[in-house]
Tab-separated table of C-alpha atoms in Angstrom:
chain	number	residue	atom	x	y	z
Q	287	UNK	CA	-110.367	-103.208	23.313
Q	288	UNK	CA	-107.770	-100.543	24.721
Q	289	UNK	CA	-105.057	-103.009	26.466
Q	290	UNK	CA	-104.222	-99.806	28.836
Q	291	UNK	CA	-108.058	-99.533	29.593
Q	292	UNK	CA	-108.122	-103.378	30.395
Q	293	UNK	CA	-104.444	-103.781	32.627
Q	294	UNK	CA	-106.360	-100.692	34.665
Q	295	UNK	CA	-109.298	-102.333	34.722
Q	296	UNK	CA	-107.270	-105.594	36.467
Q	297	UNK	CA	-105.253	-103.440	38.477
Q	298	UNK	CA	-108.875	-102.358	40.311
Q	299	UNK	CA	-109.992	-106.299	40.444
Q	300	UNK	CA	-106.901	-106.817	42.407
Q	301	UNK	CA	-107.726	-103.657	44.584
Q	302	UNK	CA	-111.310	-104.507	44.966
Q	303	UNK	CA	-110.554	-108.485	46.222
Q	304	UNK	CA	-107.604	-107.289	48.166
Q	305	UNK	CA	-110.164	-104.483	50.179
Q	306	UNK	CA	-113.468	-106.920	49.836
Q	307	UNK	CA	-110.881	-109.527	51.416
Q	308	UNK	CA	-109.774	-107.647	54.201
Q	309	UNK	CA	-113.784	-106.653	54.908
Q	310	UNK	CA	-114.889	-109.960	54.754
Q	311	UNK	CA	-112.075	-111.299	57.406
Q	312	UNK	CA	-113.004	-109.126	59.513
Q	313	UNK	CA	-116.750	-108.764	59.661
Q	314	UNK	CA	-116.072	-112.741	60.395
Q	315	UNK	CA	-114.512	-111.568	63.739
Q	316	UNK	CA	-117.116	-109.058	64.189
Q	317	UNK	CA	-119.386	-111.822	64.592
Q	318	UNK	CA	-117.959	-114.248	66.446
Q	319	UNK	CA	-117.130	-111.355	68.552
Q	320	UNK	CA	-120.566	-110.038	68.797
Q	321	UNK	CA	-123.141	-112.993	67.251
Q	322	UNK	CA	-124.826	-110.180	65.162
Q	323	UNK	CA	-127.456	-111.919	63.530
Q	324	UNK	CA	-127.616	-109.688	60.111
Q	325	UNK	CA	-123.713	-110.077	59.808
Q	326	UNK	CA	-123.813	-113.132	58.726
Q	327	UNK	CA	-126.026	-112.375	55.984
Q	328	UNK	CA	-124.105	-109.647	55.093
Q	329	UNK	CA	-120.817	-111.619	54.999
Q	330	UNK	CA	-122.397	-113.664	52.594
Q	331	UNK	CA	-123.589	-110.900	50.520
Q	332	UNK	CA	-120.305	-109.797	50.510
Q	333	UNK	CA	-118.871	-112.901	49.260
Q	334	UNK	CA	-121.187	-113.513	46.787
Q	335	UNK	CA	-119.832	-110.399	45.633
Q	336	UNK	CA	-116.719	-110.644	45.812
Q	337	UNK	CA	-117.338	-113.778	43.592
Q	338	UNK	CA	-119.669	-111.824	40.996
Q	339	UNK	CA	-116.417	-109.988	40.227
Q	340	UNK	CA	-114.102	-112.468	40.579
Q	341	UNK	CA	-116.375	-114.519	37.464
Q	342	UNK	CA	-116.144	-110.906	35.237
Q	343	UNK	CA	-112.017	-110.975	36.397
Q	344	UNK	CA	-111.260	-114.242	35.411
Q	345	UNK	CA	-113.578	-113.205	32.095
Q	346	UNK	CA	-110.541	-110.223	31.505
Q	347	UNK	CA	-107.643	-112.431	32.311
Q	348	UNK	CA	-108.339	-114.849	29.967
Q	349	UNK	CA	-109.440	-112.149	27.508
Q	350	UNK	CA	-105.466	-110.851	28.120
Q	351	UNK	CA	-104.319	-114.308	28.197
Q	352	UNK	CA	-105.822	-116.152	25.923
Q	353	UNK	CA	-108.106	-114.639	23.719
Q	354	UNK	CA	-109.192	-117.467	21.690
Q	355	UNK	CA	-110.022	-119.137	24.678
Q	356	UNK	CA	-113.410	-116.724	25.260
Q	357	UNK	CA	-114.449	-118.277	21.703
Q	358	UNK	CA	-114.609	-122.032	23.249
Q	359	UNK	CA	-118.491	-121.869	23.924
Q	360	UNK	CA	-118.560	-124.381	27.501
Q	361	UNK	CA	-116.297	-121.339	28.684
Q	362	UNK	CA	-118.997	-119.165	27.695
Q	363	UNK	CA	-121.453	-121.160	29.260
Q	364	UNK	CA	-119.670	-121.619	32.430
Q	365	UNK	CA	-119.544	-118.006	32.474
Q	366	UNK	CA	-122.953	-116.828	32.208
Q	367	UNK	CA	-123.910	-119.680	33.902
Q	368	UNK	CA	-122.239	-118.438	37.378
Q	369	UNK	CA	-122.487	-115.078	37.008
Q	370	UNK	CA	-126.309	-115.689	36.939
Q	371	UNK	CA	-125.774	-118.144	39.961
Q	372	UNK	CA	-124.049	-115.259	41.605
Q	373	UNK	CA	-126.462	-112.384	40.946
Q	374	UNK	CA	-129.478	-114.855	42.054
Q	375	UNK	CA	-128.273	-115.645	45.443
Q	376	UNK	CA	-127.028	-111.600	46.027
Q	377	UNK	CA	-131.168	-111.303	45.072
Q	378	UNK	CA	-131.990	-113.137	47.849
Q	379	UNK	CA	-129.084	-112.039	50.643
Q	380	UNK	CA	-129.318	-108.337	50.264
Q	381	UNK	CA	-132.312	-108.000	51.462
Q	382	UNK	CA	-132.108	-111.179	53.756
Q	383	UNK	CA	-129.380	-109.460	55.463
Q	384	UNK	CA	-131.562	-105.756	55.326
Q	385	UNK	CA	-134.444	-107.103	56.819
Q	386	UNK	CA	-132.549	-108.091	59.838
Q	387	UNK	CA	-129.814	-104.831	60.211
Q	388	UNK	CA	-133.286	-102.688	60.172
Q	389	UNK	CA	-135.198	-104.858	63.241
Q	390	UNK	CA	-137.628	-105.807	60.242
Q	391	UNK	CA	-139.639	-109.102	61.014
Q	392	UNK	CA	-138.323	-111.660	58.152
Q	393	UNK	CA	-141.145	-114.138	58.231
Q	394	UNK	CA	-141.924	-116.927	55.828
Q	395	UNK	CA	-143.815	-115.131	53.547
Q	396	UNK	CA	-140.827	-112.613	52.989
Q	397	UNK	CA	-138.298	-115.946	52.642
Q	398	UNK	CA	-140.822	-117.385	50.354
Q	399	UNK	CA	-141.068	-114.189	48.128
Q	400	UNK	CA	-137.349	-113.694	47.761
Q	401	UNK	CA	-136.501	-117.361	47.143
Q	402	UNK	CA	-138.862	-117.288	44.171
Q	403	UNK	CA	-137.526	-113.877	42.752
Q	404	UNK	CA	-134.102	-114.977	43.155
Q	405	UNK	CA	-135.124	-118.182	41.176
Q	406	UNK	CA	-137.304	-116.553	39.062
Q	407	UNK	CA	-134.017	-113.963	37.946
Q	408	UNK	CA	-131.829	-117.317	37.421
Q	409	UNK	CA	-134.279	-118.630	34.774
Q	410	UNK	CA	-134.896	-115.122	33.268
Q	411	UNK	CA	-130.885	-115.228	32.723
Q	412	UNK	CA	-130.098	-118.608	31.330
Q	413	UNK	CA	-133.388	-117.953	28.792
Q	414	UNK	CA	-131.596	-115.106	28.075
Q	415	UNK	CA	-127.918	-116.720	27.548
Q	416	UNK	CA	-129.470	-119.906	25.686
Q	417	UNK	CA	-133.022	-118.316	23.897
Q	418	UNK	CA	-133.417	-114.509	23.440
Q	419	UNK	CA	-131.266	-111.819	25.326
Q	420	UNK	CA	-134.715	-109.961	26.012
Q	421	UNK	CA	-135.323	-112.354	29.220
Q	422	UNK	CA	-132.142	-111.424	30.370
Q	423	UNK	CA	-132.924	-107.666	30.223
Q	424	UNK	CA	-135.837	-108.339	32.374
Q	425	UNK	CA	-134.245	-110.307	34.700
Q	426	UNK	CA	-131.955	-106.868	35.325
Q	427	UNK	CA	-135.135	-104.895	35.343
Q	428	UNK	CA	-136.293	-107.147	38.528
Q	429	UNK	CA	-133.080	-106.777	40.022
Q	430	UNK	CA	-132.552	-102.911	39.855
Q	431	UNK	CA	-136.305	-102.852	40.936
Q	432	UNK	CA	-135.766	-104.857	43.949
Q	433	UNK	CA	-132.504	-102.960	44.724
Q	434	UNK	CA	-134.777	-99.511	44.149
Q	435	UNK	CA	-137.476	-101.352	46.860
Q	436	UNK	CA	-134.949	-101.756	49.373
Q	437	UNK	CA	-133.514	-98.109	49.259
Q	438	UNK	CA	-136.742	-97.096	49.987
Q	439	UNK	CA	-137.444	-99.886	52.862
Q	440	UNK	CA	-134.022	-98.422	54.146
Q	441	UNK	CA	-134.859	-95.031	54.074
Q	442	UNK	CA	-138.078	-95.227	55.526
Q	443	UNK	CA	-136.755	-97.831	58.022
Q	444	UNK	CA	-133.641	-95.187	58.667
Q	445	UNK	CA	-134.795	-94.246	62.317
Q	446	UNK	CA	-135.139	-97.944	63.783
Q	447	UNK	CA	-131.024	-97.839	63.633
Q	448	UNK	CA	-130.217	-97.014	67.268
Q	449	UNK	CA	-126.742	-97.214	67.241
Q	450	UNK	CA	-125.298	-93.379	65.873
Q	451	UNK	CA	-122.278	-94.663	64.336
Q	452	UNK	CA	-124.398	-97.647	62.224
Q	453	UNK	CA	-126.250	-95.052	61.479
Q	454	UNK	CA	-123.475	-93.156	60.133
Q	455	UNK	CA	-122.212	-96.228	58.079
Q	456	UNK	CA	-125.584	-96.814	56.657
Q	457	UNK	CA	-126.206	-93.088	55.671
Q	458	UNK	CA	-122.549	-93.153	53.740
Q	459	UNK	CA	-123.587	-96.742	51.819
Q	460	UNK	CA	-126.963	-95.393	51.411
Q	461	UNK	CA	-125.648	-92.493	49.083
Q	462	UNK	CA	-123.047	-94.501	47.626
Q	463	UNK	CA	-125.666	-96.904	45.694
Q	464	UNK	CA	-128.292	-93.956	45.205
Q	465	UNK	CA	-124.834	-92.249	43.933
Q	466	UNK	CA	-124.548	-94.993	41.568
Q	467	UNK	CA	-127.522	-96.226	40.847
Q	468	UNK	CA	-128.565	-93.779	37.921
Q	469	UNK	CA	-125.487	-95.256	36.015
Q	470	UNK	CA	-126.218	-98.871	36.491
Q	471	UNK	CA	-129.882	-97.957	35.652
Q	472	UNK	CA	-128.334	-96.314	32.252
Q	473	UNK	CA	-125.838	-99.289	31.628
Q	474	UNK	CA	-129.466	-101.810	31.688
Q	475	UNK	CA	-131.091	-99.522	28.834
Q	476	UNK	CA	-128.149	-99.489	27.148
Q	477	UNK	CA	-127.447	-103.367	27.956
Q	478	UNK	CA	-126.809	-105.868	25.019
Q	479	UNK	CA	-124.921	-109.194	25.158
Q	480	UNK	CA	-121.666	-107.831	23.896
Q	481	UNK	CA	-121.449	-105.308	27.022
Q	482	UNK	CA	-121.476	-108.535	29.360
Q	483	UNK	CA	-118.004	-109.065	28.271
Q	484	UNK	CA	-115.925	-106.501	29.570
Q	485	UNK	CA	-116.539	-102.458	29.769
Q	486	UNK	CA	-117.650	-99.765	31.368
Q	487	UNK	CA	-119.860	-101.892	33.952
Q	488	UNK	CA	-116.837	-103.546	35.456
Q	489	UNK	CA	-115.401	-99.964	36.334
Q	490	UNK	CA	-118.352	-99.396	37.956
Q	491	UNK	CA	-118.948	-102.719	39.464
Q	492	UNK	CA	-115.645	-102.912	40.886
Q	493	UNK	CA	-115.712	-99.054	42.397
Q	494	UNK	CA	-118.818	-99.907	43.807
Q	495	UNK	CA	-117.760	-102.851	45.146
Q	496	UNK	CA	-114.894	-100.966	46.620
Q	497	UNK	CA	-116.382	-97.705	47.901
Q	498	UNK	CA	-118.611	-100.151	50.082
Q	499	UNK	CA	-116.007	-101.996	51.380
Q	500	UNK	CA	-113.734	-99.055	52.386
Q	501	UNK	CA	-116.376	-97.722	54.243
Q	502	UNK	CA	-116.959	-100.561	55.851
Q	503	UNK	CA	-113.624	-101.675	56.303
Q	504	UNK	CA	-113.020	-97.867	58.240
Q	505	UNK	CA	-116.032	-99.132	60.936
Q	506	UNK	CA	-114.380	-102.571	61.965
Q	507	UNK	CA	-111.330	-101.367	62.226
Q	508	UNK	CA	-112.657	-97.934	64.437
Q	509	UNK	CA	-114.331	-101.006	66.136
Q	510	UNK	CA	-110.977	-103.202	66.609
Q	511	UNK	CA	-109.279	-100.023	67.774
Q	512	UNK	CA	-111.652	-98.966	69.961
Q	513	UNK	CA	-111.566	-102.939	71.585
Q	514	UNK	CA	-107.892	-102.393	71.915
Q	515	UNK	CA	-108.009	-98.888	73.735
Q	516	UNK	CA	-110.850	-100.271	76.119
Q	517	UNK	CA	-108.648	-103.489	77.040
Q	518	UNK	CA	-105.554	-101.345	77.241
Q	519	UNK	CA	-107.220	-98.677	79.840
Q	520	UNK	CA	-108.684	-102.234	81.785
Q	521	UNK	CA	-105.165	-103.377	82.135
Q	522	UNK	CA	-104.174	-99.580	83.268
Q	523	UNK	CA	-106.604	-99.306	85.320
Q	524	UNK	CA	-106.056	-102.669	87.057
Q	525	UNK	CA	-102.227	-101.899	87.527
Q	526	UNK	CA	-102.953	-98.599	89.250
Q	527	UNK	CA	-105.331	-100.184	91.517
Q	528	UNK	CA	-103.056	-103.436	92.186
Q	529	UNK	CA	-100.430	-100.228	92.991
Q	530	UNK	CA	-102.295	-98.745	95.012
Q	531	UNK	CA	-103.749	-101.997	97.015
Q	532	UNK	CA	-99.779	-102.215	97.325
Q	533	UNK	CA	-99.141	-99.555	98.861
Q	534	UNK	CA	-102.353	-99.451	101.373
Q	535	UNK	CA	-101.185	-102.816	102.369
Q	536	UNK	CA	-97.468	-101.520	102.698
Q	537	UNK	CA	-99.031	-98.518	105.178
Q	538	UNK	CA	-100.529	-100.993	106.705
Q	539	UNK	CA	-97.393	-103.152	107.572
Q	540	UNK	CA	-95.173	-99.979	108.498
Q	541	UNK	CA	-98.048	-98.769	110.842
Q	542	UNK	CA	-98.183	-102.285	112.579
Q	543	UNK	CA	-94.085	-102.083	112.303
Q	544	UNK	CA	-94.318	-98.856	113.983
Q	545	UNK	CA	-96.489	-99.903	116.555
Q	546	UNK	CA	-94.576	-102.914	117.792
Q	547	UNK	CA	-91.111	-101.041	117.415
Q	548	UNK	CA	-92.862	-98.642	119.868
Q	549	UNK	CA	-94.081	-101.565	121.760
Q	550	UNK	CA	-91.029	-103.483	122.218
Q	551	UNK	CA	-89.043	-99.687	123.256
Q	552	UNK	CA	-91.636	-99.211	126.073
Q	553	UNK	CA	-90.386	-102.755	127.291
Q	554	UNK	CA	-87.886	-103.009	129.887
Q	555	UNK	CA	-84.520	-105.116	128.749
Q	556	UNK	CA	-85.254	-108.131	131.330
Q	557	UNK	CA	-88.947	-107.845	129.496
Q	558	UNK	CA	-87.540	-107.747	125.975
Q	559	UNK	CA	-84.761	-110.959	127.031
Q	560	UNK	CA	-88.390	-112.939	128.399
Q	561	UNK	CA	-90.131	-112.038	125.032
Q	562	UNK	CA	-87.638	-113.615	123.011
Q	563	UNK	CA	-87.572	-116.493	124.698
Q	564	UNK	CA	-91.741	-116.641	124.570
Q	565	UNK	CA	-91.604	-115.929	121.169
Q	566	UNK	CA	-89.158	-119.222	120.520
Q	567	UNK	CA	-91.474	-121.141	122.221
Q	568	UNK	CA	-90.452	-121.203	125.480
Q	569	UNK	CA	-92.021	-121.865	129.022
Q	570	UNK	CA	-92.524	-119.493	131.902
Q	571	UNK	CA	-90.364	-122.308	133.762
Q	572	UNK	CA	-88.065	-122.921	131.050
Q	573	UNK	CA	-87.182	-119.075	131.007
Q	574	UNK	CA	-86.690	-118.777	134.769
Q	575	UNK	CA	-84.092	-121.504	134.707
Q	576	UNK	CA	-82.381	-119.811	131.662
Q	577	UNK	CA	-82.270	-116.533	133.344
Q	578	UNK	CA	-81.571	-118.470	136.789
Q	579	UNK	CA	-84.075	-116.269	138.091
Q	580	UNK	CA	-87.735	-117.475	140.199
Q	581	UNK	CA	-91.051	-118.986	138.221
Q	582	UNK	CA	-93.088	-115.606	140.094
Q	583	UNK	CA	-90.581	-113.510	139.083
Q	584	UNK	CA	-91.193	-114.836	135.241
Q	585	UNK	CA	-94.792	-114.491	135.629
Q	586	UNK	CA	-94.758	-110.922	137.041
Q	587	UNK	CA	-92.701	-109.881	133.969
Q	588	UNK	CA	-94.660	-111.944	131.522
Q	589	UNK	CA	-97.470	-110.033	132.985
Q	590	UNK	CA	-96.226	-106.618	132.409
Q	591	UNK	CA	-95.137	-107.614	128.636
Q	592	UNK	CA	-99.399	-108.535	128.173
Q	593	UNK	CA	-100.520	-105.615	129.323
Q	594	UNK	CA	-97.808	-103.410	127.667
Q	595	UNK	CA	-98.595	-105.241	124.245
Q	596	UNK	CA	-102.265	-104.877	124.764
Q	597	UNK	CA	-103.195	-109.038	124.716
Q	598	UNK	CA	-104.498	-111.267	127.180
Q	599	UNK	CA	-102.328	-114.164	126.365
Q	600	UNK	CA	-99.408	-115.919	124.763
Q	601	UNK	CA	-101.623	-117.104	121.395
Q	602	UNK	CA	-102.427	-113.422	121.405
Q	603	UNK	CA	-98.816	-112.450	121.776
Q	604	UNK	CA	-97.205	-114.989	119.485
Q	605	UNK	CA	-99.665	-113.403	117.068
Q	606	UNK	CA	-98.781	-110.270	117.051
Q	607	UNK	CA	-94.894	-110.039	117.382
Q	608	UNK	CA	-94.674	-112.696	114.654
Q	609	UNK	CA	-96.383	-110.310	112.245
């Protein structure tokens, strides 16, 4: 086989696990973000994926590598044996994880039906490695079948999607595999056991597998970004109103300022000399032998500092000036 048509082809492996990588980390915070039950069928899906072409990359590395090495026959075994693994389990996640992104009830009889299909395809294949290809051309006629179903439970099922940008997403993926579809429906008539190797169903495999992902990929991280906008505009918003609680509270203490400067000017300076002296704690008595001046004539000025501050008595007045 062309060695420039096969270095290409592993250039687009490394691509594909590199994108399917990045998807699959993080749809994993998607979830434990949100707890979205279909998501974590769908990151398995994904995986199994991811591993479906990981089994066919390994299959071209060592066809690069060591050639003789696809000749040893437990390789080949191995092989075939988990890519049928693989393509069993996807049977039974797709539409595990469809069921649940379109608000479809997934009930027993639904987990029954797709557990036996998927087991059902596994046997097909290994009859078909070990006994006669034919049951493994079958087995890919249930698969494309099932896949055909489930476009058409998604597209009937379409409008249940109330979220406009899943919607979106789904619509995109939706023509994707109806986009390529046709071809893998072409590459099963045309199917024998040499094509299983390596050819033109890795290329589209692996363009599948990344066309998905991108657009995938381009929703979590509008998702991630649109997280990190609505946390940055909290945090804004939060500032501005810690500023402006600030500044009310700043008004607040010049206005009470203002007030007691105006206060204190309105007091005579024998009243302002008392109200220091009240305002250290002392006595009416105590003051009137500081000032060397009578207890009633203490009293009367005390007097005229309460009703010039507007209180009734020293709490009230220790109160307010020590503001």
């Amino acid at each position: 086989m062309n060695n420039i048509f096969n270095y290409t082809l592993l250039i687009l492996y490394l691509i594909a696990f590199i994108i399917g990588f990045s998807t699959i980390f993080y749809s994993v915070i998607y979830y434990i973000i949100e707890r979205i039950t279909w998501l974590k069928y769908y990151i398995v899906f994904l995986f199994l994926f991811g591993f479906l072409l990981l089994i066919r990359a390994i299959k071209l590395l060592s066809f690069l590598a060591i050639p003789l090495f696809l000749s040893n026959s437990i390789f080949n075994i191995l092989y075939y044996f988990t890519l049928s693994v693989s393509m069993s389990l996807i049977l039974y996640f797709i539409p595990a994880f469809l069921y649940r992104f379109l608000n479809l009830k997934w009930k027993v009889k639904e987990n029954v039906l797709y557990l036996i299909l998927s087991v059902i395809f596994f046997v097909l294949s290994i009859l078909g490695i070990i006994l006669n290809f034919n049951f493994y051309i079958v087995a890919n006629i249930i698969f494309y079948l099932l896949i055909l179903y489930l476009l058409i439970l998604g597209f009937i099922n379409y409008k249940n999607i109330k979220d406009k940008m899943m919607k979106l997403i789904v619509k995109i993926l939706g023509l994707i595999t109806i986009s390529i579809y046709p071809i893998m429906v072409y590459q099963l008539i045309t199917i024998n056991k040499n094509s299983l190797d390596i050819g033109s169903i890795d290329i589209t495999l692996v363009l599948f597998y990344i066309w998905w992902n991108l657009v995938m990929l381009g929703f979590l991280l509008w998702y991630f970004i649109n997280i990190i906008k609505n946390k940055n505009m909290f945090v804004n918003e939060s500032l501005n109103n810690n500023s402006n609680d600030l500044k009310n509270i700043e008004n607040e203490n010049n206005a009470i300022k203002k007030e007691l400067k105006e206060e204190i000017i309105n007091l005579t300076k024998r009243e302002k000399q008392i109200l220091s002296y009240l305002l250290s704690g002392k006595t009416n008595k105590e003051v009137a032998l500081i000032l060397d001046i009578s207890l009633n004539t203490v009293n009367n000025h005390v007097a005229n500092i309460y009703d010039k501050s507007g209180v009734k008595n020293r709490v009230e007045l220790v109160n307010k000036f020590s503001k």
